[in-house]
Amino acid sequence: MIGCTKLLCGTATIADLMRRDAGKKPHLLQFSTANRPIVVWNATSRCNLACAHCYLDATERAARDELTTDEAKTFVEDVAAMGSPVLLFSGGEPLLRPDVLELGRYAVDAGLRAVLSSNGTLVTPEVAGQVAEAGFAYLGVSLDGSRETHDAFRRKQGAFDAAVAGIRHTLAAGVKAGVRFTLNRRNAGDLDSVLDVVEREGVPRFCMYHLVYAGRGREMVDDDLPPAETRAVVEHLLDRTRDWHERGIETEVLTTDNHADGVLIEQRIAAAQPERLAEVRELLRRHGGCSAGTKMANVDARGNVHPCQFWGHVSLGNVRERPLSAIWADESHPLLAKLRHKTDHLTGLAAGRAPTARCAAAAASAPRPCTATPGPTIPPATSRRPRSASRASRRRSPWWMTRDS
């Protein structure tokens, strides 16, 4: 993740990282140089929605062989013993797993910071209270556009209103909430409306994801934005970030899955605040670029271990057979070794600039040349059909490409 607010507005400094307790501060984890992974656990593959860009390709039914409660507790104990700073309960929709609150409390009691990734539609006032009681520190909800756009993505009428209500209930229960937004051609024009919801509801965190071709996202290749349009959107988001900071709105803004966003921030700092440039570059160096296989790990509902949640087609092992800690310490898997030594495998413009290399999973599955800087030289998961030139030529320029400068 690229901490736009921290880097652009100076809300994180090298001095902050030098403090003895810095490694225990959630807001500084993105700059940690320790390879203790944040663990994303897809607690279930079941979901009550069928989102167009779901990286897991979740369905309304849970897989038959998902980890049992006892197996999950053994896994949680191992994650805690690894010293992992966060265990993120994801899905599918994790709130559909009957024992998710029990497991959340178990993780908290083991010393972990437990967080939830949800679509928000099931978060009633009662559920929000239970989430708070279980000790979850954060609940992230996806909003992918205005009401009409979001409901189309989620393939369910009323999903937008239910998600916004879920955010309100979460905040009212005293749990920190955040909004996720996955950028693509269908919703880029809705970014401001989503940011307006974040501001109006007092949501303390907003993260914009760049589209990764995983799960059902593989069917959205033609909906990805070309580089110039992507850059225009990121620049606009940085403008909003600066505006919020200047108006005293303490919402943290981040982007993820394209670490070249950090270069845009670096360029802005060089032009406007050159005295901060060295510090921003050091923060980006500490961030390290794509964290798959280093500071990020994923375990799916069946216990298979992946470098991150977007590498679902590559398994490093299974926690039923070996603990995650043992799998993570074993660099005999060639992909894991490459991800941990990116500078040995980056080529072209990315050589020597690992902190700005794009999401490695996105680079591996890209149907066209990388739009920023390439990831490790690893084979793609499957072949992807190229973007149709005829379709691209028929598209109208979106609002952010036609507005007056």
Short mmCIF file of C-alpha atoms in Angstrom, two decimals:
data_model
loop_
_atom_site.label_atom_id
_atom_site.label_comp_id
_atom_site.label_asym_id
_atom_site.label_seq_id
_atom_site.Cartn_x
_atom_site.Cartn_y
_atom_site.Cartn_z
CA MET A 1 0.00 0.00 0.00
CA ILE A 2 1.09 3.55 -0.74
CA GLY A 3 0.25 5.87 2.15
CA CYS A 4 -0.81 8.96 0.23
CA THR A 5 -1.66 11.01 3.30
CA LYS A 6 1.50 10.02 5.13
CA LEU A 7 3.83 10.69 2.21
CA LEU A 8 2.13 13.68 0.62
CA CYS A 9 1.13 15.48 3.81
CA GLY A 10 4.00 14.44 6.08
CA THR A 11 1.92 12.64 8.71
CA ALA A 12 4.61 9.95 9.02
CA THR A 13 8.31 10.69 9.40
CA ILE A 14 11.57 8.83 9.79
CA ALA A 15 11.59 10.04 13.39
CA ASP A 16 8.32 8.18 13.96
CA LEU A 17 9.93 4.98 12.67
CA MET A 18 12.88 5.39 15.00
CA ARG A 19 10.69 5.13 18.08
CA ARG A 20 11.08 1.92 20.07
CA ASP A 21 7.41 1.01 19.72
CA ALA A 22 7.14 1.85 16.00
CA GLY A 23 6.82 -1.82 15.01
CA LYS A 24 3.65 -2.07 17.10
CA LYS A 25 1.93 0.92 15.49
CA PRO A 26 -0.59 -0.24 12.84
CA HIS A 27 -0.36 3.01 10.88
CA LEU A 28 3.42 2.56 10.43
CA LEU A 29 3.40 -1.08 9.28
CA GLN A 30 3.64 -0.12 5.61
CA PHE A 31 7.12 1.30 6.31
CA SER A 32 8.37 -1.60 8.40
CA THR A 33 11.44 -3.41 7.09
CA ALA A 34 10.67 -6.55 9.13
CA ASN A 35 9.42 -9.48 7.06
CA ARG A 36 6.76 -10.48 9.56
CA PRO A 37 3.78 -10.83 7.26
CA ILE A 38 0.33 -9.41 7.61
CA VAL A 39 -1.75 -12.55 7.09
CA VAL A 40 -4.92 -12.43 5.01
CA TRP A 41 -7.12 -15.45 5.73
CA ASN A 42 -10.02 -16.17 3.42
CA ALA A 43 -12.07 -17.62 6.24
CA THR A 44 -14.72 -18.84 3.82
CA SER A 45 -15.30 -18.87 0.07
CA ARG A 46 -19.02 -18.30 0.64
CA CYS A 47 -20.55 -14.91 -0.14
CA ASN A 48 -24.03 -13.41 -0.33
CA LEU A 49 -23.04 -11.30 -3.35
CA ALA A 50 -21.46 -12.08 -6.73
CA CYS A 51 -19.18 -9.10 -7.33
CA ALA A 52 -17.90 -8.66 -10.87
CA HIS A 53 -14.27 -8.19 -9.81
CA CYS A 54 -14.03 -10.69 -6.93
CA TYR A 55 -10.46 -12.02 -6.86
CA LEU A 56 -11.63 -15.22 -5.13
CA ASP A 57 -14.56 -15.95 -7.47
CA ALA A 58 -16.65 -16.50 -4.34
CA THR A 59 -20.01 -18.29 -4.52
CA GLU A 60 -23.10 -18.64 -2.33
CA ARG A 61 -21.86 -21.99 -1.02
CA ALA A 62 -18.87 -22.64 1.20
CA ALA A 63 -16.25 -25.12 0.04
CA ARG A 64 -16.68 -28.58 1.57
CA ASP A 65 -13.17 -28.77 2.97
CA GLU A 66 -12.74 -25.37 4.61
CA LEU A 67 -10.70 -25.29 7.80
CA THR A 68 -12.63 -26.48 10.84
CA THR A 69 -12.84 -24.40 14.01
CA ASP A 70 -10.11 -26.46 15.67
CA GLU A 71 -7.88 -26.31 12.59
CA ALA A 72 -8.44 -22.55 12.38
CA LYS A 73 -7.46 -22.11 16.04
CA THR A 74 -4.24 -24.05 15.47
CA PHE A 75 -3.53 -21.80 12.49
CA VAL A 76 -4.26 -18.65 14.54
CA GLU A 77 -1.88 -19.82 17.29
CA ASP A 78 0.87 -20.25 14.72
CA VAL A 79 0.24 -16.81 13.20
CA ALA A 80 0.53 -15.30 16.67
CA ALA A 81 3.74 -17.23 17.35
CA MET A 82 5.20 -15.85 14.10
CA GLY A 83 4.79 -12.35 15.47
CA SER A 84 2.52 -11.32 12.61
CA PRO A 85 1.19 -7.83 13.26
CA VAL A 86 -2.28 -8.35 11.75
CA LEU A 87 -4.63 -11.22 10.93
CA LEU A 88 -7.20 -10.08 8.39
CA PHE A 89 -10.37 -12.18 8.20
CA SER A 90 -11.57 -12.01 4.60
CA GLY A 91 -13.76 -14.08 2.29
CA GLY A 92 -16.01 -14.43 0.45
CA GLU A 93 -17.95 -12.74 3.17
CA PRO A 94 -16.32 -13.67 6.50
CA LEU A 95 -19.46 -12.84 8.50
CA LEU A 96 -21.11 -15.85 6.86
CA ARG A 97 -18.70 -18.17 8.66
CA PRO A 98 -20.59 -19.23 11.83
CA ASP A 99 -17.53 -19.21 14.12
CA VAL A 100 -15.87 -16.02 12.81
CA LEU A 101 -16.57 -14.02 15.98
CA GLU A 102 -15.28 -16.84 18.15
CA LEU A 103 -12.12 -17.04 16.05
CA GLY A 104 -11.72 -13.26 16.11
CA ARG A 105 -11.77 -13.26 19.91
CA TYR A 106 -9.36 -16.21 19.90
CA ALA A 107 -6.95 -14.23 17.71
CA VAL A 108 -7.20 -11.14 19.91
CA ASP A 109 -6.60 -13.20 23.05
CA ALA A 110 -3.52 -14.66 21.34
CA GLY A 111 -2.13 -11.15 20.95
CA LEU A 112 -3.03 -10.49 17.31
CA ARG A 113 -4.66 -7.40 15.84
CA ALA A 114 -7.74 -8.91 14.19
CA VAL A 115 -9.50 -7.04 11.37
CA LEU A 116 -12.38 -7.84 9.01
CA SER A 117 -12.85 -7.33 5.28
CA SER A 118 -16.56 -7.31 4.47
CA ASN A 119 -19.09 -6.19 1.87
CA GLY A 120 -20.91 -4.52 4.74
CA THR A 121 -24.41 -5.69 3.84
CA LEU A 122 -24.71 -8.01 6.85
CA VAL A 123 -23.49 -5.49 9.41
CA THR A 124 -26.62 -4.67 11.39
CA PRO A 125 -26.39 -2.78 14.70
CA GLU A 126 -26.43 -6.14 16.50
CA VAL A 127 -23.66 -7.59 14.32
CA ALA A 128 -21.56 -4.43 14.70
CA GLY A 129 -21.85 -4.74 18.46
CA GLN A 130 -20.75 -8.37 18.30
CA VAL A 131 -17.79 -7.43 16.11
CA ALA A 132 -16.76 -4.85 18.70
CA GLU A 133 -17.24 -7.30 21.56
CA ALA A 134 -15.09 -9.89 19.80
CA GLY A 135 -12.26 -7.37 19.76
CA PHE A 136 -11.94 -6.70 16.03
CA ALA A 137 -10.00 -3.45 15.61
CA TYR A 138 -11.16 -2.56 12.10
CA LEU A 139 -13.78 -3.43 9.50
CA GLY A 140 -13.23 -2.52 5.85
CA VAL A 141 -16.17 -2.24 3.45
CA SER A 142 -16.09 -2.06 -0.35
CA LEU A 143 -17.86 0.79 -2.13
CA ASP A 144 -17.27 0.72 -5.86
CA GLY A 145 -19.24 3.71 -7.02
CA SER A 146 -22.49 5.57 -6.64
CA ARG A 147 -25.64 3.64 -5.76
CA GLU A 148 -26.36 2.50 -9.34
CA THR A 149 -22.75 1.62 -10.16
CA HIS A 150 -22.11 -0.21 -6.89
CA ASP A 151 -25.30 -2.27 -7.13
CA ALA A 152 -24.38 -3.25 -10.70
CA PHE A 153 -20.92 -4.40 -9.57
CA ARG A 154 -22.37 -6.32 -6.64
CA ARG A 155 -25.17 -7.69 -8.84
CA LYS A 156 -27.72 -6.94 -6.15
CA GLN A 157 -30.11 -4.01 -5.83
CA GLY A 158 -29.84 -2.34 -2.45
CA ALA A 159 -26.22 -3.41 -1.86
CA PHE A 160 -24.99 0.20 -1.76
CA ASP A 161 -27.49 1.33 0.87
CA ALA A 162 -26.83 -1.78 2.96
CA ALA A 163 -23.06 -1.24 2.78
CA VAL A 164 -23.30 2.42 3.83
CA ALA A 165 -25.61 1.42 6.68
CA GLY A 166 -23.05 -1.22 7.70
CA ILE A 167 -20.34 1.44 7.83
CA ARG A 168 -22.51 3.63 10.04
CA HIS A 169 -23.30 0.75 12.40
CA THR A 170 -19.60 -0.14 12.61
CA LEU A 171 -18.57 3.38 13.55
CA ALA A 172 -21.44 3.65 16.03
CA ALA A 173 -20.21 0.47 17.74
CA GLY A 174 -16.80 2.05 18.26
CA VAL A 175 -14.96 0.00 15.62
CA LYS A 176 -12.75 1.78 13.09
CA ALA A 177 -14.18 1.49 9.58
CA GLY A 178 -12.68 1.97 6.14
CA VAL A 179 -13.81 2.10 2.53
CA ARG A 180 -12.20 0.19 -0.36
CA PHE A 181 -12.68 1.22 -3.99
CA THR A 182 -11.39 -0.87 -6.93
CA LEU A 183 -10.59 1.42 -9.85
CA ASN A 184 -11.69 0.47 -13.37
CA ARG A 185 -13.32 2.06 -16.41
CA ARG A 186 -16.86 1.42 -15.19
CA ASN A 187 -16.49 3.39 -11.95
CA ALA A 188 -13.65 5.89 -12.40
CA GLY A 189 -16.16 8.69 -12.89
CA ASP A 190 -17.75 7.79 -9.54
CA LEU A 191 -14.61 8.29 -7.46
CA ASP A 192 -15.65 11.72 -6.21
CA SER A 193 -19.09 10.49 -5.17
CA VAL A 194 -17.48 7.72 -3.10
CA LEU A 195 -15.04 10.19 -1.55
CA ASP A 196 -17.99 12.42 -0.70
CA VAL A 197 -19.62 9.50 1.14
CA VAL A 198 -16.37 8.92 3.05
CA GLU A 199 -16.23 12.58 4.06
CA ARG A 200 -19.92 12.84 4.93
CA GLU A 201 -19.92 9.68 7.06
CA GLY A 202 -16.65 10.49 8.81
CA VAL A 203 -14.92 7.30 7.64
CA PRO A 204 -11.30 7.40 8.88
CA ARG A 205 -9.72 5.38 6.07
CA PHE A 206 -10.03 5.17 2.27
CA CYS A 207 -8.04 2.83 0.04
CA MET A 208 -8.16 2.78 -3.76
CA TYR A 209 -7.21 -0.56 -5.29
CA HIS A 210 -5.93 -0.86 -8.83
CA LEU A 211 -7.62 -3.69 -10.72
CA VAL A 212 -5.84 -7.06 -10.55
CA TYR A 213 -6.81 -9.79 -13.00
CA ALA A 214 -7.56 -12.49 -10.45
CA GLY A 215 -10.74 -14.53 -9.99
CA ARG A 216 -13.64 -12.87 -11.77
CA GLY A 217 -11.35 -9.88 -12.30
CA ARG A 218 -9.89 -11.86 -15.21
CA GLU A 219 -13.06 -11.05 -17.12
CA MET A 220 -12.52 -7.31 -16.66
CA VAL A 221 -9.31 -6.91 -18.63
CA ASP A 222 -11.04 -4.64 -21.14
CA ASP A 223 -12.32 -2.49 -18.27
CA ASP A 224 -8.88 -1.66 -16.93
CA LEU A 225 -7.76 1.92 -17.51
CA PRO A 226 -4.83 2.75 -19.79
CA PRO A 227 -1.83 4.45 -18.16
CA ALA A 228 -2.71 8.08 -18.93
CA GLU A 229 -6.22 7.74 -17.52
CA THR A 230 -4.97 5.84 -14.47
CA ARG A 231 -2.46 8.58 -13.76
CA ALA A 232 -5.14 11.26 -14.09
CA VAL A 233 -7.30 9.48 -11.52
CA VAL A 234 -4.40 9.07 -9.07
CA GLU A 235 -3.47 12.73 -9.48
CA HIS A 236 -7.06 13.69 -8.71
CA LEU A 237 -7.05 11.46 -5.63
CA LEU A 238 -3.87 13.17 -4.45
CA ASP A 239 -5.59 16.53 -4.90
CA ARG A 240 -8.47 15.35 -2.71
CA THR A 241 -5.99 13.99 -0.17
CA ARG A 242 -4.26 17.34 0.11
CA ASP A 243 -7.62 19.14 0.32
CA TRP A 244 -8.80 16.91 3.18
CA HIS A 245 -5.56 17.44 5.07
CA GLU A 246 -5.72 21.22 4.68
CA ARG A 247 -9.33 21.25 5.89
CA GLY A 248 -8.48 19.17 8.95
CA ILE A 249 -10.28 16.02 7.77
CA GLU A 250 -8.28 13.17 9.28
CA THR A 251 -9.21 10.44 6.81
CA GLU A 252 -6.15 8.45 5.76
CA VAL A 253 -5.88 7.85 2.01
CA LEU A 254 -3.97 4.93 0.51
CA THR A 255 -3.65 3.17 -2.84
CA THR A 256 -2.61 -0.40 -3.48
CA ASP A 257 -1.55 -2.78 -6.27
CA ASN A 258 0.40 -0.18 -8.24
CA HIS A 259 3.41 1.01 -6.31
CA ALA A 260 4.34 3.47 -9.04
CA ASP A 261 1.79 5.75 -7.36
CA GLY A 262 4.61 6.52 -4.96
CA VAL A 263 6.58 8.02 -7.84
CA LEU A 264 3.80 10.56 -8.48
CA ILE A 265 3.95 11.58 -4.84
CA GLU A 266 7.74 11.80 -5.02
CA GLN A 267 7.46 14.08 -8.05
CA ARG A 268 4.98 16.35 -6.25
CA ILE A 269 7.23 16.60 -3.22
CA ALA A 270 10.25 17.37 -5.42
CA ALA A 271 8.36 20.26 -7.02
CA ALA A 272 6.62 21.73 -3.96
CA GLN A 273 8.61 20.63 -0.89
CA PRO A 274 12.13 19.69 -1.95
CA GLU A 275 13.27 19.83 1.68
CA ARG A 276 11.12 16.70 2.33
CA LEU A 277 12.28 14.76 -0.73
CA ALA A 278 15.02 12.73 0.96
CA GLU A 279 12.66 11.66 3.72
CA VAL A 280 9.90 10.63 1.28
CA ARG A 281 12.38 8.61 -0.76
CA GLU A 282 13.59 6.85 2.38
CA LEU A 283 10.01 6.04 3.38
CA LEU A 284 9.37 4.58 -0.08
CA ARG A 285 12.57 2.56 0.19
CA ARG A 286 11.44 1.17 3.53
CA HIS A 287 8.05 0.40 2.06
CA GLY A 288 9.81 -1.80 -0.47
CA GLY A 289 7.19 -2.06 -3.21
CA CYS A 290 5.08 -5.17 -3.73
CA SER A 291 4.93 -7.00 -0.40
CA ALA A 292 3.71 -10.38 -1.69
CA GLY A 293 5.83 -13.13 -0.21
CA THR A 294 7.56 -10.77 2.22
CA LYS A 295 5.28 -8.58 4.34
CA MET A 296 2.05 -10.12 3.04
CA ALA A 297 0.84 -13.74 3.19
CA ASN A 298 -2.46 -15.36 2.27
CA VAL A 299 -4.12 -18.53 3.47
CA ASP A 300 -7.29 -19.58 1.67
CA ALA A 301 -10.36 -21.26 3.11
CA ARG A 302 -8.87 -24.74 2.52
CA GLY A 303 -5.57 -23.88 4.19
CA ASN A 304 -3.49 -23.37 1.05
CA VAL A 305 -0.76 -20.75 1.47
CA HIS A 306 -0.14 -18.11 -1.22
CA PRO A 307 2.29 -15.17 -1.49
CA CYS A 308 -0.74 -12.85 -1.30
CA GLN A 309 -4.46 -13.07 -1.97
CA PHE A 310 -3.98 -12.38 -5.69
CA TRP A 311 -1.60 -15.33 -6.14
CA GLY A 312 -4.35 -17.93 -5.62
CA HIS A 313 -3.11 -20.00 -8.57
CA VAL A 314 0.22 -20.71 -6.82
CA SER A 315 0.30 -22.72 -3.59
CA LEU A 316 3.35 -22.71 -1.33
CA GLY A 317 1.94 -25.46 0.90
CA ASN A 318 -1.00 -26.15 3.19
CA VAL A 319 -1.35 -25.36 6.91
CA ARG A 320 -2.96 -28.77 7.48
CA GLU A 321 0.34 -30.37 6.50
CA ARG A 322 2.86 -27.82 7.75
CA PRO A 323 2.45 -24.71 9.90
CA LEU A 324 2.40 -21.40 8.09
CA SER A 325 5.56 -20.41 9.98
CA ALA A 326 7.44 -23.37 8.49
CA ILE A 327 6.12 -22.78 4.97
CA TRP A 328 7.00 -19.08 5.19
CA ALA A 329 10.55 -19.77 6.32
CA ASP A 330 11.20 -22.18 3.43
CA GLU A 331 12.60 -20.37 0.39
CA SER A 332 12.98 -23.53 -1.67
CA HIS A 333 9.87 -22.55 -3.63
CA PRO A 334 11.21 -20.58 -6.65
CA LEU A 335 8.43 -17.99 -6.66
CA LEU A 336 8.85 -17.18 -2.98
CA ALA A 337 12.59 -16.84 -3.48
CA LYS A 338 12.13 -14.44 -6.41
CA LEU A 339 9.62 -12.29 -4.58
CA ARG A 340 12.06 -11.92 -1.70
CA HIS A 341 14.94 -10.98 -3.97
CA LYS A 342 13.14 -8.78 -6.49
CA THR A 343 16.14 -6.67 -7.40
CA ASP A 344 17.81 -9.75 -8.86
CA HIS A 345 14.91 -10.29 -11.26
CA LEU A 346 13.63 -6.82 -12.19
CA THR A 347 14.54 -5.59 -15.63
CA GLY A 348 14.32 -2.40 -17.68
CA LEU A 349 13.17 0.75 -15.91
CA ALA A 350 12.39 -1.22 -12.75
CA ALA A 351 15.95 -2.43 -12.26
CA GLY A 352 17.14 -1.02 -8.97
CA ARG A 353 13.71 0.46 -8.22
CA ALA A 354 11.91 -2.39 -6.43
CA PRO A 355 9.92 0.07 -4.27
CA THR A 356 8.14 1.31 -7.41
CA ALA A 357 7.54 -2.03 -9.14
CA ARG A 358 3.88 -2.80 -9.72
CA CYS A 359 1.90 -5.57 -8.02
CA ALA A 360 3.74 -8.76 -9.02
CA ALA A 361 0.51 -10.76 -9.42
CA ALA A 362 -0.85 -8.09 -11.75
CA ALA A 363 2.37 -8.07 -13.76
CA ALA A 364 2.34 -11.85 -14.09
CA SER A 365 -1.22 -11.93 -15.44
CA ALA A 366 -1.10 -8.73 -17.52
CA PRO A 367 -2.33 -9.17 -21.11
CA ARG A 368 -0.26 -6.23 -22.32
CA PRO A 369 2.98 -4.46 -21.37
CA CYS A 370 3.09 -3.20 -17.82
CA THR A 371 1.80 0.35 -17.43
CA ALA A 372 4.33 1.39 -14.82
CA THR A 373 7.35 -0.74 -14.04
CA PRO A 374 7.50 -4.52 -14.41
CA GLY A 375 7.36 -7.06 -11.62
CA PRO A 376 9.59 -10.14 -11.22
CA THR A 377 10.27 -12.12 -14.40
CA ILE A 378 7.91 -15.01 -13.70
CA PRO A 379 5.57 -16.79 -16.11
CA PRO A 380 1.93 -15.66 -16.31
CA ALA A 381 -0.74 -17.79 -14.68
CA THR A 382 -2.68 -18.20 -17.90
CA SER A 383 -2.80 -16.49 -21.24
CA ARG A 384 -5.07 -13.47 -21.44
CA ARG A 385 -6.74 -12.16 -24.52
CA PRO A 386 -5.41 -8.75 -25.60
CA ARG A 387 -7.42 -5.57 -25.33
CA SER A 388 -9.62 -5.03 -28.35
CA ALA A 389 -8.39 -2.00 -30.23
CA SER A 390 -11.78 -1.50 -31.84
CA ARG A 391 -13.54 -1.45 -28.47
CA ALA A 392 -11.00 0.95 -27.04
CA SER A 393 -11.36 3.32 -29.98
CA ARG A 394 -15.14 3.46 -29.56
CA ARG A 395 -14.97 4.58 -25.94
CA ARG A 396 -15.57 8.21 -25.09
CA SER A 397 -13.04 10.06 -23.02
CA PRO A 398 -14.10 10.02 -19.35
CA TRP A 399 -14.75 13.16 -17.33
CA TRP A 400 -11.27 13.40 -15.81
CA MET A 401 -9.66 13.46 -19.25
CA THR A 402 -11.90 16.22 -20.62
CA ARG A 403 -12.25 18.66 -17.73
CA ASP A 404 -10.52 22.02 -17.88
CA SER A 405 -7.11 22.03 -16.26
#
